[in-house]
PDB file of C-alpha atoms in Angstrom:
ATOM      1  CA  UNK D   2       9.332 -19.593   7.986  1.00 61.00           C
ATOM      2  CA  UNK D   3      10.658 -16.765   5.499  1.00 67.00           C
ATOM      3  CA  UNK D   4       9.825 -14.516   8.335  1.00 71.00           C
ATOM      4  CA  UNK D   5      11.468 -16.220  11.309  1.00 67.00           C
ATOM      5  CA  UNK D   6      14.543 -16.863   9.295  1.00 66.00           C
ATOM      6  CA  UNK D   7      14.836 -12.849   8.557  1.00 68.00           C
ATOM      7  CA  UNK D   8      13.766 -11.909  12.695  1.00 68.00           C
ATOM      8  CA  UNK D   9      16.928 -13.910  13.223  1.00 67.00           C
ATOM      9  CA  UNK D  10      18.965 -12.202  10.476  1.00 68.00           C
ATOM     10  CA  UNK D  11      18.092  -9.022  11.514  1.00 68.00           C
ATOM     11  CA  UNK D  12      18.584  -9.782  15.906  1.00 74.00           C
ATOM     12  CA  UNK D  13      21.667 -11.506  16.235  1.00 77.00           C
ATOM     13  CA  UNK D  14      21.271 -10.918  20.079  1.00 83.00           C
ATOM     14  CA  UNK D  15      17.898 -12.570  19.912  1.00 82.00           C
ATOM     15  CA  UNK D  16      19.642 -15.323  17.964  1.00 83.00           C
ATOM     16  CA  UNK D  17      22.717 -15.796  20.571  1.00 86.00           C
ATOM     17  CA  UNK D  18      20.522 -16.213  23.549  1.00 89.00           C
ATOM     18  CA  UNK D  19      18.244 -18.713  21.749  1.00 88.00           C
ATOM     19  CA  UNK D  20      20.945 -20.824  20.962  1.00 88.00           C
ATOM     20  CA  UNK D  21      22.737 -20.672  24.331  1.00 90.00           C
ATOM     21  CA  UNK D  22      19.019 -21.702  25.924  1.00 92.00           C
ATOM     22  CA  UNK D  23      18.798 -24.495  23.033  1.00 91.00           C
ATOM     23  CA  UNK D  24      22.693 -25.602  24.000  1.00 88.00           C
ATOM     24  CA  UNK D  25      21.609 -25.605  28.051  1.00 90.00           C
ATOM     25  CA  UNK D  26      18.735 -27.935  26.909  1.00 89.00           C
ATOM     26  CA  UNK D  27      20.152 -29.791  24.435  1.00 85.00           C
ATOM     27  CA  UNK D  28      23.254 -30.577  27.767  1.00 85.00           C
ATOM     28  CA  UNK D  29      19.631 -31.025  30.070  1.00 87.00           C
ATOM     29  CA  UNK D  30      18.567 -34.011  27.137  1.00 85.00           C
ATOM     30  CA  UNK D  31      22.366 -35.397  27.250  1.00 80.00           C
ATOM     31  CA  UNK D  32      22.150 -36.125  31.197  1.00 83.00           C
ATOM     32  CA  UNK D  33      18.332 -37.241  31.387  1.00 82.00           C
ATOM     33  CA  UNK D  34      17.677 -40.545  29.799  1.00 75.00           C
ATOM     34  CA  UNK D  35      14.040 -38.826  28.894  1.00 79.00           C
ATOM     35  CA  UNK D  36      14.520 -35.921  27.334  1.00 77.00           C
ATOM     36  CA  UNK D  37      16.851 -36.573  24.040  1.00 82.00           C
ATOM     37  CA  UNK D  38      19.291 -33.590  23.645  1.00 80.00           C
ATOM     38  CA  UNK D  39      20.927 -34.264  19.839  1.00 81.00           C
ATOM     39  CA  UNK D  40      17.820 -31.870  19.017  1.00 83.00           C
ATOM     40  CA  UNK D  41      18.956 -29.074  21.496  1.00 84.00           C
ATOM     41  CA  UNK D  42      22.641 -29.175  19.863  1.00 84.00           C
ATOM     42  CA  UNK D  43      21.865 -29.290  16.714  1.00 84.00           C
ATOM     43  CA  UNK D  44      19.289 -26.262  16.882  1.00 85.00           C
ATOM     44  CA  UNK D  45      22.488 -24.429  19.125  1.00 87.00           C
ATOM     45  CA  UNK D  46      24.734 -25.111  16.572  1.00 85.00           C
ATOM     46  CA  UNK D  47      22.046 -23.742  13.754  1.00 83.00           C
ATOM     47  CA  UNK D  48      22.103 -20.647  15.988  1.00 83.00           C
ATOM     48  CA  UNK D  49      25.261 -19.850  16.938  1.00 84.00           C
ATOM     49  CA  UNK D  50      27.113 -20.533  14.060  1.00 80.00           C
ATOM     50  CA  UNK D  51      29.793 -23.455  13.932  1.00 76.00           C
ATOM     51  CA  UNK D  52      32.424 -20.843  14.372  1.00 81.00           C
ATOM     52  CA  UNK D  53      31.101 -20.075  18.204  1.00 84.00           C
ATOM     53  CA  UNK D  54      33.955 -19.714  20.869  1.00 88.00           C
ATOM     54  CA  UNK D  55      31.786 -21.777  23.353  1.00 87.00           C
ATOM     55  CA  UNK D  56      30.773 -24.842  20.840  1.00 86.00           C
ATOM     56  CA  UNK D  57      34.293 -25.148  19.614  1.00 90.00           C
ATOM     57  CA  UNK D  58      35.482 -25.536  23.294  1.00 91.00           C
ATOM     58  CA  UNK D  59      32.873 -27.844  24.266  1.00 87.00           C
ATOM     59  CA  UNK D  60      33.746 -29.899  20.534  1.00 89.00           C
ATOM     60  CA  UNK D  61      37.829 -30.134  21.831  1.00 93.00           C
ATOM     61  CA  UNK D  62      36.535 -30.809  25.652  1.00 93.00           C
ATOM     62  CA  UNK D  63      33.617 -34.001  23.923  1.00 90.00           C
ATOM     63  CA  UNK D  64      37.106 -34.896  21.242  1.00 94.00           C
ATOM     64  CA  UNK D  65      39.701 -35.341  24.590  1.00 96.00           C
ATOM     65  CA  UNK D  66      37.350 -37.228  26.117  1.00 94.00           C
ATOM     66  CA  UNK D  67      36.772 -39.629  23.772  1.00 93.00           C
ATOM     67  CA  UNK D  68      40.647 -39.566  22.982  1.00 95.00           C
ATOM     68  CA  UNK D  69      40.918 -40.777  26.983  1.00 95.00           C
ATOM     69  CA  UNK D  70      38.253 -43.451  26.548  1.00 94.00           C
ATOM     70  CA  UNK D  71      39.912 -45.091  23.431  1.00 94.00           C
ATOM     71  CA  UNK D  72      43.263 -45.183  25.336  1.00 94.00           C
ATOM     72  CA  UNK D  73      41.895 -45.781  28.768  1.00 93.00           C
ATOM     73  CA  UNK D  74      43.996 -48.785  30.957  1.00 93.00           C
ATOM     74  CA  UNK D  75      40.611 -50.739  31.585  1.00 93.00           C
ATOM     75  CA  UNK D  76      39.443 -52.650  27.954  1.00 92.00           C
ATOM     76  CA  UNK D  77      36.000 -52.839  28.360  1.00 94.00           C
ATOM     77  CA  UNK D  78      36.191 -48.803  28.570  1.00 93.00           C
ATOM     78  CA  UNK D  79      38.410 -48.822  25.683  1.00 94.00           C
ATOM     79  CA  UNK D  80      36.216 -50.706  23.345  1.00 94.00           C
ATOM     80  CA  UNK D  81      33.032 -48.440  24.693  1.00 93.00           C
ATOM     81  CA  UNK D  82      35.607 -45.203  23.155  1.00 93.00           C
ATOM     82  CA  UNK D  83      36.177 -47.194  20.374  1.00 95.00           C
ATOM     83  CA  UNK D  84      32.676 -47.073  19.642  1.00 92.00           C
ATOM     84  CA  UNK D  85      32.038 -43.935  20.871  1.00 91.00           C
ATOM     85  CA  UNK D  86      34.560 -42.350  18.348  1.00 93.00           C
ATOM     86  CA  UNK D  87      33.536 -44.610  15.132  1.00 93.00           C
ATOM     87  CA  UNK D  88      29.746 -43.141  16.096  1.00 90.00           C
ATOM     88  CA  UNK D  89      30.532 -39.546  16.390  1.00 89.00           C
ATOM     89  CA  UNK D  90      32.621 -40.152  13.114  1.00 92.00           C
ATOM     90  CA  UNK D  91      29.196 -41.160  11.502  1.00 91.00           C
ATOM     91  CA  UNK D  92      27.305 -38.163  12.952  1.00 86.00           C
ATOM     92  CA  UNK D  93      29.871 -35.938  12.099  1.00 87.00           C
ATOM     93  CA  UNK D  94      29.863 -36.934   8.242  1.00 92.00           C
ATOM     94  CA  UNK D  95      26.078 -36.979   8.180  1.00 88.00           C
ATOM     95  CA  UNK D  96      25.103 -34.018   9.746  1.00 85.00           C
ATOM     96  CA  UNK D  97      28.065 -31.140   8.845  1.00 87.00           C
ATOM     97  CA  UNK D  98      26.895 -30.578   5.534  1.00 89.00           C
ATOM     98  CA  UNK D  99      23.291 -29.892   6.276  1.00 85.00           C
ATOM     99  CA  UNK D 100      24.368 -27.734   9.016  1.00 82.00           C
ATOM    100  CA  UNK D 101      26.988 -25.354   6.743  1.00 83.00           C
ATOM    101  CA  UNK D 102      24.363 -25.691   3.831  1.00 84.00           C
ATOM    102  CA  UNK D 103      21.246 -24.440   6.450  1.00 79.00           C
ATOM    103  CA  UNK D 104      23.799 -22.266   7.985  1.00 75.00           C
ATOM    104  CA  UNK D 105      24.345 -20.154   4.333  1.00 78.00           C
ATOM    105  CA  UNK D 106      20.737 -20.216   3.807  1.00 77.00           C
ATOM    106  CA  UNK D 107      19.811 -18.493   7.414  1.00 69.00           C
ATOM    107  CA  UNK D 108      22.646 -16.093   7.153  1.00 67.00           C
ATOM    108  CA  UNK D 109      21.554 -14.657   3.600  1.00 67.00           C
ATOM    109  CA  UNK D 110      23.868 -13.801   0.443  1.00 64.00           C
ATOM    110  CA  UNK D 111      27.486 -12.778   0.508  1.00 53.00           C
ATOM    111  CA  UNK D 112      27.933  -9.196  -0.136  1.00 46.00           C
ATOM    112  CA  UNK D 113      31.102  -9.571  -1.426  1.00 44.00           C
TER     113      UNK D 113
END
């Protein structure tokens, strides 16, 4: 493990294109009903770094979306937002501090 984690200190192109192929799968898993793509993000995210150009545009294009399905004219879709939002709410809580936490750990010691 020590050893993967410094390969992908020391090859940050390495590291980018794994994480774009884990993002591609992870939006594969989203659109197939068999293939579960939460892993596939959250790997990306591990990868790339929360601070990625692409993964904050896709996080503002998934936030608008929902933003349209809570205030959407029809009620049954606003109540499916409504849920939508209160769930990614959860999974945001739960999951950002294991990902900044992992995210120090794989990117070694500040040298400041």
């Amino acid at each position: 493990m020590r050893a993967m984690i410094r390969f992908l200190r020391l090859n940050p192109t390495v590291r980018r294109v794994l994480g774009l192929l884990f993002l591609v799968l992870g939006l594969i898993g989203s659109l197939f009903p068999i293939i579960p793509g939460w892993p596939g993000f959250f790997i990306a995210i591990i990868l790339l770094g929360r601070r990625d150009r692409l993964l904050r545009r896709l996080h503002l294009l998934a936030r608008f979306t929902l933003r349209w399905l809570r205030k959407a004219p029809i009620p049954h879709v606003r109540g499916i937002g409504q849920w939508l939002s209160n769930q990614y709410v959860e999974l945001r809580r739960a999951v950002v501090p294991h990902l900044i936490a992992f995210e120090r750990h794989l990117d070694g010691p500040n040298p400041l």
